[in-house]
Coordinates of C-alpha atoms in Angstrom, one line a residue:
R1 CA -0.2 0.0 0.0
P2 CA 1.4 3.5 -0.6
R3 CA 1.2 4.5 3.0
C4 CA 3.1 1.8 4.5
R5 CA 6.6 2.1 5.2
A6 CA 9.9 -0.2 5.3
H7 CA 9.5 -0.6 9.2
A8 CA 6.2 -2.0 8.8
K9 CA 6.1 -5.6 10.3
V10 CA 3.6 -8.2 9.4
C11 CA 3.1 -11.5 11.0
L12 CA 3.2 -14.7 8.9
P13 CA 2.2 -18.4 9.7
F14 CA 4.5 -21.0 9.2
P15 CA 4.9 -22.1 6.4
A16 CA 4.0 -19.0 4.3
M17 CA 4.4 -17.9 0.8
V18 CA 4.7 -14.1 -0.1
M19 CA 4.6 -12.2 -3.1
A20 CA 6.0 -8.9 -3.2
A21 CA 4.9 -5.7 -4.5
A22 CA 6.6 -4.9 -7.7
A23 CA 5.7 -1.3 -7.7
P24 CA 9.0 1.1 -7.2
L25 CA 7.8 3.5 -4.6
P26 CA 10.2 6.2 -3.7
D27 CA 8.5 6.6 -0.5
I28 CA 8.9 3.2 0.6
R29 CA 12.4 2.2 -0.6
P30 CA 15.7 4.5 -1.4
Q31 CA 16.7 4.0 -4.7
P32 CA 13.6 2.0 -5.7
E33 CA 15.3 1.5 -9.2
A34 CA 18.0 -0.7 -7.8
W35 CA 17.7 -4.3 -7.6
K36 CA 18.8 -5.3 -4.1
P37 CA 16.9 -8.5 -3.0
S38 CA 18.6 -7.8 0.6
K39 CA 16.4 -4.7 1.1
V40 CA 13.5 -7.1 1.7
W41 CA 15.4 -10.3 3.5
H42 CA 14.9 -9.0 7.0
V43 CA 13.2 -11.7 8.1
T44 CA 13.6 -13.4 11.5
R45 CA 11.7 -15.6 13.5
G46 CA 9.6 -14.4 16.8
A47 CA 9.6 -15.6 20.2
S48 CA 6.2 -16.8 19.5
G49 CA 7.2 -19.2 16.6
M50 CA 5.8 -16.8 14.1
W51 CA 8.1 -15.4 11.5
R52 CA 8.2 -11.4 11.2
G53 CA 9.5 -9.9 8.1
S54 CA 9.0 -6.5 6.3
P55 CA 6.3 -6.6 3.2
G56 CA 7.7 -8.4 0.2
A57 CA 10.0 -10.6 2.2
V58 CA 10.6 -13.5 -0.3
L59 CA 11.4 -11.5 -3.6
A60 CA 11.8 -8.1 -4.9
V61 CA 11.2 -7.6 -8.5
R62 CA 11.2 -4.3 -10.3
L63 CA 9.2 -4.3 -13.4
G64 CA 10.8 -1.4 -15.1
A65 CA 14.3 -3.2 -15.0
V66 CA 13.4 -6.9 -15.4
G67 CA 9.9 -7.1 -17.2
P68 CA 6.6 -8.6 -16.6
G69 CA 8.0 -11.9 -17.6
M70 CA 10.2 -12.2 -14.3
L71 CA 7.1 -11.8 -12.2
A72 CA 5.7 -14.7 -13.8
V73 CA 9.0 -16.6 -13.2
A74 CA 8.9 -15.5 -9.9
A75 CA 5.2 -16.6 -9.3
A76 CA 6.0 -19.9 -10.7
V77 CA 9.2 -20.5 -8.8
L78 CA 7.1 -19.6 -5.5
G79 CA 4.5 -21.7 -6.2
L80 CA 7.0 -24.8 -6.4
H81 CA 9.2 -23.7 -3.6
G82 CA 7.1 -21.0 -1.5
R83 CA 8.7 -21.4 1.8
V84 CA 10.8 -19.8 4.4
Q85 CA 13.7 -20.6 6.7
R86 CA 12.7 -23.7 8.8
P87 CA 13.1 -23.2 12.4
V88 CA 15.6 -25.9 13.9
R89 CA 13.8 -28.7 15.8
S90 CA 14.4 -29.3 19.3
G91 CA 16.6 -32.3 20.1
R92 CA 18.6 -32.0 16.5
R93 CA 22.1 -30.5 16.6
A94 CA 21.9 -26.8 16.3
A95 CA 22.4 -25.9 12.5
P96 CA 23.4 -22.7 11.3
P97 CA 20.2 -20.3 9.7
R98 CA 19.9 -20.6 5.9
P99 CA 18.6 -17.2 4.5
L100 CA 15.0 -17.6 2.5
G101 CA 14.9 -17.5 -1.4
E102 CA 16.1 -21.0 -2.4
F103 CA 15.3 -22.1 -6.0
P104 CA 14.6 -25.6 -6.8
L105 CA 17.7 -27.1 -8.4
L106 CA 19.9 -23.9 -8.1
G107 CA 19.4 -23.0 -4.4
H108 CA 20.6 -19.6 -3.7
L109 CA 22.7 -19.1 -6.8
P110 CA 20.2 -17.0 -8.9
L111 CA 19.9 -14.5 -5.9
L112 CA 23.8 -14.2 -5.5
G113 CA 24.3 -14.2 -9.4
L114 CA 22.2 -11.5 -10.8
D115 CA 25.2 -9.1 -11.0
S116 CA 27.1 -11.8 -13.1
I117 CA 24.4 -12.3 -15.5
G118 CA 24.2 -8.5 -16.3
L119 CA 20.7 -8.0 -14.5
P120 CA 20.4 -4.2 -14.1
A121 CA 21.3 -2.5 -11.0
A122 CA 22.0 -5.9 -9.5
E123 CA 24.1 -5.8 -6.3
P124 CA 27.4 -7.6 -6.8
T125 CA 27.7 -11.0 -5.1
H126 CA 30.3 -10.3 -2.6
L127 CA 27.9 -7.3 -1.2
V128 CA 24.8 -9.3 -1.1
L129 CA 26.8 -11.9 1.0
H130 CA 28.1 -8.9 3.2
R131 CA 24.5 -7.9 3.6
L132 CA 23.0 -11.3 4.3
A133 CA 25.8 -11.7 6.8
R134 CA 24.4 -8.9 9.0
I135 CA 21.1 -10.3 8.8
Y136 CA 21.7 -14.2 9.4
G137 CA 24.7 -13.6 11.6
D138 CA 28.6 -14.6 11.2
V139 CA 27.8 -18.2 10.4
M140 CA 24.9 -19.1 7.7
I141 CA 24.2 -21.9 5.2
L142 CA 23.5 -21.2 1.6
R143 CA 22.9 -23.7 -1.1
F144 CA 24.5 -23.7 -4.3
G145 CA 23.0 -26.3 -6.7
A146 CA 23.2 -29.6 -4.4
Q147 CA 26.3 -28.1 -2.4
E148 CA 25.9 -26.6 1.1
V149 CA 28.1 -23.7 1.7
A150 CA 28.8 -22.4 5.1
V151 CA 29.4 -18.6 4.8
L152 CA 31.6 -17.4 7.9
S153 CA 31.6 -13.8 8.5
S154 CA 33.5 -13.0 12.0
P155 CA 37.2 -13.5 12.8
E156 CA 36.0 -15.6 15.7
A157 CA 34.0 -18.1 13.2
V158 CA 37.0 -18.0 10.8
E159 CA 39.5 -19.2 13.4
E160 CA 37.1 -21.5 15.0
A161 CA 36.4 -23.4 11.6
L162 CA 39.7 -23.4 10.4
A163 CA 41.6 -24.2 13.5
A164 CA 39.4 -27.3 14.0
G165 CA 40.9 -30.7 14.4
G166 CA 44.4 -29.0 14.3
G167 CA 43.5 -26.9 11.2
M168 CA 43.2 -30.2 9.2
A169 CA 39.5 -30.8 9.6
A170 CA 38.7 -27.8 7.2
A171 CA 41.8 -28.5 4.9
G172 CA 40.0 -29.8 2.0
R173 CA 39.7 -28.3 -1.2
P174 CA 36.5 -28.4 -3.6
Q175 CA 36.9 -30.4 -6.9
L176 CA 34.9 -28.2 -9.0
G177 CA 34.2 -29.1 -12.5
S178 CA 35.9 -26.1 -14.0
M179 CA 39.2 -26.9 -11.6
R180 CA 39.2 -30.7 -12.8
A181 CA 39.3 -29.5 -16.5
N182 CA 41.8 -27.0 -16.0
G183 CA 44.3 -29.7 -14.3
L184 CA 43.8 -28.2 -10.8
C185 CA 42.8 -31.6 -8.9
R186 CA 46.4 -32.8 -7.9
G187 CA 49.5 -31.8 -6.2
L188 CA 48.9 -28.5 -4.2
S189 CA 45.4 -28.6 -5.4
A190 CA 44.5 -31.9 -4.0
P191 CA 41.2 -32.2 -2.4
E192 CA 42.8 -33.9 0.9
P193 CA 45.8 -33.0 2.2
D194 CA 47.7 -36.3 1.6
A195 CA 51.3 -37.4 1.8
D196 CA 52.2 -36.0 -1.9
W197 CA 50.4 -32.8 -1.0
R198 CA 52.6 -32.7 2.1
V199 CA 55.9 -33.1 0.1
L200 CA 55.0 -30.5 -2.5
R201 CA 53.9 -28.0 0.0
G202 CA 57.1 -28.5 1.8
L203 CA 59.0 -28.1 -1.2
V204 CA 57.8 -24.8 -2.2
L205 CA 58.0 -23.4 1.2
R206 CA 61.8 -24.4 1.3
E207 CA 63.1 -24.0 -2.1
A208 CA 60.7 -21.7 -3.8
F209 CA 59.3 -19.4 -1.1
A210 CA 61.7 -19.1 1.8
Q211 CA 62.6 -15.6 2.4
A212 CA 66.2 -16.0 0.9
A213 CA 64.7 -17.6 -2.5
V214 CA 62.1 -14.9 -2.6
E215 CA 64.7 -12.0 -2.4
R216 CA 66.8 -14.0 -5.2
T217 CA 64.0 -13.1 -7.5
R218 CA 64.7 -9.4 -7.1
P219 CA 66.7 -8.7 -10.0
L220 CA 64.4 -10.7 -12.4
L221 CA 61.6 -8.5 -10.9
E222 CA 63.3 -5.4 -11.5
E223 CA 64.0 -6.5 -15.1
E224 CA 60.3 -6.8 -15.8
A225 CA 59.2 -4.1 -13.8
S226 CA 61.7 -1.9 -16.1
R227 CA 60.0 -3.2 -19.2
L228 CA 56.8 -2.5 -18.0
V229 CA 57.9 1.2 -17.5
V230 CA 59.2 1.3 -21.0
G231 CA 56.0 0.2 -22.4
L232 CA 53.9 2.6 -20.5
R233 CA 56.2 5.4 -21.5
E234 CA 55.8 4.7 -25.3
V235 CA 51.9 5.6 -24.6
A236 CA 52.7 8.6 -22.4
G237 CA 50.3 11.7 -22.7
R238 CA 47.2 9.6 -24.0
P239 CA 44.6 7.4 -22.3
V240 CA 45.5 3.8 -21.8
K241 CA 44.0 1.0 -20.2
V242 CA 46.8 -0.5 -17.8
R243 CA 45.3 -4.1 -17.2
P244 CA 46.7 -5.7 -20.4
H245 CA 50.2 -4.1 -19.4
I246 CA 50.2 -5.4 -15.9
R247 CA 49.0 -9.1 -16.7
R248 CA 51.7 -9.4 -19.5
A249 CA 54.3 -8.4 -17.0
A250 CA 53.0 -10.9 -14.4
V251 CA 52.7 -13.2 -16.7
S252 CA 56.4 -13.1 -18.2
F253 CA 57.8 -12.9 -14.7
L254 CA 56.1 -16.1 -13.6
L255 CA 57.3 -17.9 -16.8
R256 CA 60.5 -16.8 -16.2
W257 CA 60.9 -17.6 -12.5
A258 CA 59.2 -21.1 -13.0
L259 CA 60.4 -22.2 -16.4
S260 CA 63.4 -19.9 -17.7
L261 CA 61.3 -18.9 -20.8
R262 CA 62.2 -15.6 -22.2
P263 CA 59.8 -13.3 -23.2
G264 CA 59.2 -13.7 -27.0
A265 CA 60.0 -17.4 -27.1
P266 CA 57.5 -19.4 -28.9
E267 CA 56.9 -21.7 -25.8
A268 CA 56.5 -18.3 -23.8
S269 CA 54.0 -16.9 -26.5
R270 CA 52.1 -19.8 -26.5
L271 CA 51.7 -20.4 -22.9
E272 CA 50.7 -16.9 -22.3
N273 CA 47.9 -17.0 -24.6
L274 CA 46.6 -20.5 -23.2
I275 CA 47.0 -19.1 -19.5
E276 CA 44.7 -15.9 -20.4
E277 CA 42.1 -17.9 -22.1
A278 CA 41.9 -20.3 -19.8
W279 CA 41.6 -17.8 -17.1
S280 CA 38.9 -15.8 -19.0
L281 CA 37.1 -19.1 -19.3
L282 CA 37.4 -20.1 -15.4
T283 CA 36.0 -16.7 -14.3
N284 CA 33.1 -16.6 -16.5
P285 CA 30.0 -16.7 -14.7
T286 CA 28.3 -19.4 -16.6
T287 CA 31.2 -21.4 -15.3
S288 CA 30.5 -20.9 -11.8
V289 CA 27.0 -22.1 -12.2
T290 CA 27.9 -25.2 -14.4
D291 CA 30.3 -25.9 -11.5
F292 CA 27.5 -26.4 -9.1
V293 CA 24.7 -27.7 -11.1
G294 CA 26.4 -30.3 -13.0
V295 CA 25.8 -29.0 -16.5
P296 CA 28.6 -30.2 -18.7
G297 CA 30.5 -27.7 -20.8
M298 CA 34.1 -27.5 -20.0
S299 CA 35.1 -29.1 -23.3
R300 CA 37.3 -26.1 -24.2
L301 CA 39.2 -26.0 -20.8
R302 CA 40.0 -29.5 -21.5
Q303 CA 41.2 -28.6 -24.8
L304 CA 43.2 -25.7 -23.4
R305 CA 44.5 -28.2 -20.7
R306 CA 45.9 -30.8 -23.4
E307 CA 47.5 -28.0 -25.6
R308 CA 49.2 -26.8 -22.3
S309 CA 50.3 -29.9 -20.9
D310 CA 52.0 -30.6 -24.4
I311 CA 54.4 -27.7 -24.1
L312 CA 55.1 -28.1 -20.1
R313 CA 55.9 -31.9 -20.8
A314 CA 58.1 -30.7 -23.4
C315 CA 59.8 -28.4 -21.1
I316 CA 60.3 -31.1 -18.6
A317 CA 62.0 -33.5 -21.2
E318 CA 64.0 -30.8 -22.6
R319 CA 65.3 -30.1 -19.3
R320 CA 66.0 -33.8 -18.3
N321 CA 67.6 -34.6 -21.3
D322 CA 69.8 -31.7 -22.9
P323 CA 72.9 -30.7 -20.6
R324 CA 72.7 -27.4 -21.6
A325 CA 69.0 -26.6 -20.3
R326 CA 70.1 -28.0 -16.6
K327 CA 70.9 -25.8 -13.8
Q328 CA 68.6 -23.0 -14.5
A329 CA 68.0 -22.6 -11.0
D330 CA 64.4 -22.0 -11.4
F331 CA 61.3 -23.6 -9.9
L332 CA 61.2 -26.5 -12.3
D333 CA 64.7 -27.4 -11.4
A334 CA 63.8 -27.6 -7.7
L335 CA 60.5 -29.9 -8.7
L336 CA 62.7 -32.2 -10.6
A337 CA 65.1 -32.4 -7.6
T338 CA 62.6 -33.2 -5.6
Q339 CA 61.0 -35.6 -8.0
Q340 CA 64.4 -37.6 -7.8
K341 CA 64.5 -37.9 -4.1
H342 CA 60.9 -38.4 -3.3
R343 CA 59.7 -40.1 -6.4
I344 CA 56.5 -38.0 -7.4
S345 CA 54.8 -38.7 -10.5
D346 CA 55.5 -36.2 -13.7
V347 CA 51.5 -35.4 -13.3
L348 CA 52.3 -33.9 -9.8
V349 CA 55.1 -31.8 -11.5
E350 CA 52.9 -30.5 -14.0
S351 CA 49.8 -30.0 -11.6
T352 CA 52.3 -27.9 -9.4
L353 CA 53.5 -25.8 -12.2
V354 CA 50.0 -25.1 -13.5
E355 CA 48.8 -24.2 -9.9
L356 CA 51.4 -21.6 -9.3
T357 CA 51.2 -20.1 -12.9
T358 CA 47.1 -19.9 -12.6
A359 CA 47.1 -18.5 -8.8
G360 CA 50.4 -16.7 -9.0
I361 CA 49.2 -14.3 -12.1
S362 CA 45.9 -13.0 -11.5
T363 CA 45.8 -12.3 -8.0
V364 CA 49.1 -10.2 -8.1
A365 CA 48.0 -8.6 -11.3
A366 CA 44.8 -7.5 -9.8
A367 CA 46.5 -6.0 -6.8
I368 CA 48.7 -4.1 -8.7
E369 CA 45.8 -2.8 -10.8
W370 CA 43.9 -1.7 -7.9
L371 CA 46.9 0.0 -6.3
I372 CA 47.4 2.0 -9.5
L373 CA 43.8 3.1 -9.7
L374 CA 43.8 4.2 -5.9
L375 CA 46.9 6.2 -6.3
A376 CA 45.3 8.0 -9.4
Q377 CA 42.0 8.8 -7.5
H378 CA 44.2 10.0 -4.6
P379 CA 47.1 12.4 -6.0
T380 CA 48.3 13.4 -2.7
K381 CA 48.8 9.9 -1.7
Q382 CA 50.5 8.9 -4.9
S383 CA 53.1 11.9 -4.3
A384 CA 53.5 11.0 -0.7
A385 CA 54.5 7.4 -1.6
R386 CA 56.7 8.7 -4.5
R387 CA 58.4 11.1 -2.0
D388 CA 59.0 8.3 0.3
I389 CA 60.7 6.1 -2.0
A390 CA 63.0 9.0 -3.5
N391 CA 64.1 10.1 0.0
A392 CA 64.6 6.6 1.8
G393 CA 64.8 4.3 -1.1
H394 CA 62.2 2.0 0.8
S395 CA 58.8 3.4 1.4
E396 CA 56.9 2.5 4.6
Y397 CA 54.0 4.8 3.1
L398 CA 54.0 2.7 0.0
E399 CA 53.9 -0.4 2.1
A400 CA 51.1 1.1 4.0
C401 CA 49.3 1.5 0.6
I402 CA 49.6 -1.8 -0.4
Q403 CA 48.4 -3.3 2.8
E404 CA 45.5 -1.0 2.5
T405 CA 45.0 -2.1 -1.2
L406 CA 44.9 -5.7 -0.1
R407 CA 42.1 -4.8 2.5
L408 CA 39.9 -2.4 0.8
K409 CA 40.0 -4.7 -2.4
T410 CA 40.8 -7.9 -0.6
P411 CA 41.4 -10.9 -2.9
L412 CA 38.5 -13.7 -2.4
F413 CA 39.0 -16.5 0.1
V414 CA 39.3 -19.7 -2.1
P415 CA 36.8 -22.1 -0.2
R416 CA 37.8 -25.2 1.8
Q417 CA 35.8 -28.2 2.5
C418 CA 35.0 -30.0 5.8
L419 CA 36.9 -33.2 5.9
D420 CA 35.0 -33.9 9.0
R421 CA 32.0 -32.6 11.2
I422 CA 33.0 -29.2 13.1
R423 CA 31.3 -26.9 15.4
V424 CA 31.4 -23.2 14.8
R425 CA 30.2 -20.5 17.2
G426 CA 28.0 -23.1 19.1
L427 CA 26.5 -24.6 15.3
T428 CA 27.4 -27.8 13.8
I429 CA 28.6 -27.9 10.2
P430 CA 28.5 -31.2 8.5
A431 CA 31.4 -33.0 6.8
G432 CA 31.5 -32.1 3.1
T433 CA 30.2 -28.6 3.5
L434 CA 32.2 -25.9 1.9
L435 CA 33.6 -23.3 4.1
L436 CA 33.7 -19.6 2.5
P437 CA 35.2 -17.1 5.1
Q438 CA 33.7 -13.7 3.7
S439 CA 37.4 -11.8 3.6
Y440 CA 35.5 -8.9 2.2
A441 CA 33.0 -8.5 4.9
L442 CA 35.9 -8.8 7.5
A443 CA 37.8 -6.2 5.7
H444 CA 35.1 -3.8 5.8
D445 CA 34.0 -4.3 9.2
E446 CA 33.8 -0.7 10.8
V447 CA 34.1 -2.4 14.5
L448 CA 37.3 -4.2 13.5
W449 CA 39.0 -1.2 11.5
R450 CA 39.9 2.2 12.9
G451 CA 41.7 5.2 11.4
G452 CA 38.8 6.1 8.8
P453 CA 35.8 4.4 7.1
P454 CA 36.5 0.9 6.3
D455 CA 35.1 1.6 2.7
A456 CA 37.8 4.3 2.3
F457 CA 41.4 4.3 1.0
V458 CA 43.3 5.3 4.2
P459 CA 46.9 4.1 4.0
E460 CA 47.7 5.9 7.4
R461 CA 45.5 3.3 9.3
F462 CA 48.6 0.8 8.7
L463 CA 51.0 3.6 10.1
D464 CA 52.5 4.4 13.4
V465 CA 51.5 8.4 13.6
E466 CA 52.2 8.7 17.6
G467 CA 56.1 8.2 17.0
P468 CA 58.4 11.2 16.2
L469 CA 58.7 9.7 12.6
M470 CA 56.0 7.8 10.4
S471 CA 56.6 4.3 10.5
L472 CA 54.9 1.2 9.9
M473 CA 52.9 -0.5 12.8
P474 CA 55.2 -3.1 14.2
S475 CA 53.0 -5.5 13.2
V476 CA 53.1 -4.9 9.8
R477 CA 57.1 -4.9 9.6
S478 CA 57.2 -8.7 8.6
G479 CA 57.5 -9.5 5.0
C480 CA 53.9 -11.2 5.5
P481 CA 52.0 -9.9 8.5
F482 CA 49.0 -12.1 8.0
G483 CA 48.3 -15.7 7.7
G484 CA 46.3 -16.9 11.0
A485 CA 47.3 -19.6 13.1
G486 CA 50.3 -21.6 12.4
R487 CA 52.5 -18.5 11.3
P488 CA 54.9 -16.6 13.8
D489 CA 54.4 -13.6 11.9
A490 CA 50.6 -13.7 12.1
A491 CA 49.1 -10.4 13.6
A492 CA 46.4 -8.1 13.0
V493 CA 47.0 -4.5 11.7
G494 CA 45.4 -1.0 12.1
S495 CA 42.6 -2.3 14.3
S496 CA 40.9 -2.3 17.9
G497 CA 40.2 -5.8 18.8
D498 CA 43.4 -6.9 16.7
T499 CA 43.1 -10.6 15.4
A500 CA 44.8 -12.3 12.6
Y501 CA 41.6 -13.6 11.0
K502 CA 40.2 -10.3 9.9
F503 CA 42.7 -9.7 7.2
L504 CA 42.9 -12.6 4.7
P505 CA 44.3 -11.6 1.4
F506 CA 46.2 -15.0 1.1
G507 CA 44.1 -17.0 3.2
T508 CA 45.1 -18.6 6.5
G509 CA 45.8 -22.1 8.1
A510 CA 46.8 -25.4 6.4
R511 CA 45.9 -23.9 3.0
F512 CA 47.7 -20.5 3.3
C513 CA 49.2 -19.2 0.1
P514 CA 52.8 -20.4 0.0
G515 CA 53.7 -17.7 -2.4
A516 CA 52.3 -14.7 -0.3
G517 CA 56.0 -13.2 0.5
L518 CA 56.8 -13.5 -3.4
A519 CA 53.5 -12.0 -4.4
L520 CA 54.1 -8.8 -1.8
L521 CA 57.5 -8.4 -3.4
E522 CA 56.2 -8.4 -6.8
I523 CA 53.9 -5.6 -5.7
R524 CA 56.6 -3.8 -4.1
V525 CA 59.1 -3.8 -7.0
F526 CA 56.4 -3.0 -9.6
A527 CA 54.8 -0.4 -8.0
S528 CA 58.2 1.2 -6.7
A529 CA 59.4 1.2 -10.5
L530 CA 56.2 3.1 -11.7
L531 CA 56.2 5.6 -9.0
T532 CA 59.7 6.5 -9.6
E533 CA 59.8 6.7 -13.4
L534 CA 56.0 7.8 -13.9
A535 CA 53.0 9.8 -12.7
W536 CA 49.7 9.2 -13.8
R537 CA 46.1 10.4 -13.6
P538 CA 42.7 9.4 -14.6
G539 CA 42.0 9.6 -18.3
A540 CA 38.2 9.5 -17.7
A541 CA 36.1 9.2 -14.7
L542 CA 37.2 6.4 -12.6
D543 CA 35.0 3.3 -11.9
L544 CA 36.3 1.4 -9.0
S545 CA 33.4 -0.8 -8.8
E546 CA 34.2 -4.7 -8.2
A547 CA 33.6 -7.8 -10.3
Y548 CA 33.2 -11.1 -8.2
S549 CA 34.8 -14.0 -9.5
L550 CA 38.1 -16.0 -8.8
T551 CA 39.5 -12.7 -7.8
L552 CA 38.0 -9.3 -6.8
S553 CA 39.1 -7.4 -10.0
P554 CA 38.1 -3.8 -11.4
R555 CA 34.8 -4.4 -13.1
R556 CA 36.2 -2.3 -16.1
P557 CA 39.8 -1.5 -17.0
C558 CA 39.6 2.1 -16.4
P559 CA 41.8 4.5 -18.6
L560 CA 44.8 6.4 -17.3
V561 CA 47.2 8.9 -18.7
F562 CA 50.9 8.4 -17.7
V563 CA 53.5 11.1 -17.8
A564 CA 57.2 10.4 -17.9
R565 CA 59.1 12.1 -14.9
R566 CA 62.2 12.3 -16.3

């Protein structure tokens, strides 16, 4: 009714079916043209057993954006599945709450994936999850197709879940169809931490990602950073989309570091193309849906995997058979040495190379792109970081900018899988459930973060401004100031109520990203080179909205204008 208000309450008998009013009334809802189902998801169970909610509690439909057909679909869906969250019966183990709005076969996927399929004014998936957590609490269950997913939205919930059973009860990795098609199902990506997994993880931590090994990559990183600067100098003075330049530099570095493939070599060029095409398919919203509903559609990914395997096997065979190709002191050499010692298979060697090149490119490239865009939006902070580099050679302010970028635009947490039943916040989560820590919600919690609004870019929140000199807070001084349980350098930063589990750009626990130290060094070296040699400003209005996929990337490549400083 036109006179009702958003705070109006109605009592619904259980079970009940509700159809939302479709008219966009500005006096009832702010921004009525925006598709935001979470606006009407404020439903709780009263003490009397009745369900209380705002009018239109099941589905919000804006006819102007979606069309009358969507209303018919909504009616059909509600007719088939018109129910709200069922209360937990006494005598059963306490289960986490389940948001209403499950669809037959698809579960909550349609409500979370509306933005991905291009529905006008739809909320991004990570923001929908963030809003749901505020309604249903720090542990809730969603259903993606037939798969149950526990969403964890507080540091305490994340710690309890990922530390259960000594950290191994939740150390499984879901084996989605797209991951299997891409070859990410063995080695470091194994669904369970078996003996091969432990051998390979120990190898990469000792041989590839120990602090001394990471520092040895600095000359190679500086060379690639110089090539990036040269490429941007060539287009200085006119708007350019920086994303292709950054990704090309990140791919080139990883292939040289892992396989000693020089830029421009036929194998390097072919691998670059295969990696880019595979990544575009993995991050396609259609792929995410088919992963959970069992619809076949991975033939192109499997073909790319075969072509990539042919190149990697040729590199491995050449390294074994050609004396001139040996002793490259790259990651492949370390893998082959471990293979001889522990008798691991060629399949595991290949899988590990695929894992590192897949995960090690896009996360770093997205972080560098976000940092460049945020410094373009805040020219005074860009100048401060540049001034610090020029004066000291190592910028603590730049380090704070990097940490703030990883917080504000935090990479999404790779889901885990429960290998055993666990209890989190007094609630029971059964074995086989996927665990999805809400790293974005944790990084944007106004209670956990101080120094400014959590949605603002404020590098100073990572700085100790009370001392005589501006310096990084002590907990940020280590090479990798996050990671949760099991890491000696795990510490919280910039907060009241410090906890390591609120800042998770590289995961935590048994599946903590082993390459976090290398990724941070890569970001530092590339950012330092860009700040030293170039200045930049927006070439058009900046769009800093986020696209939810395997990484949290800028929704659209933004044009920037670079200017050579010398």
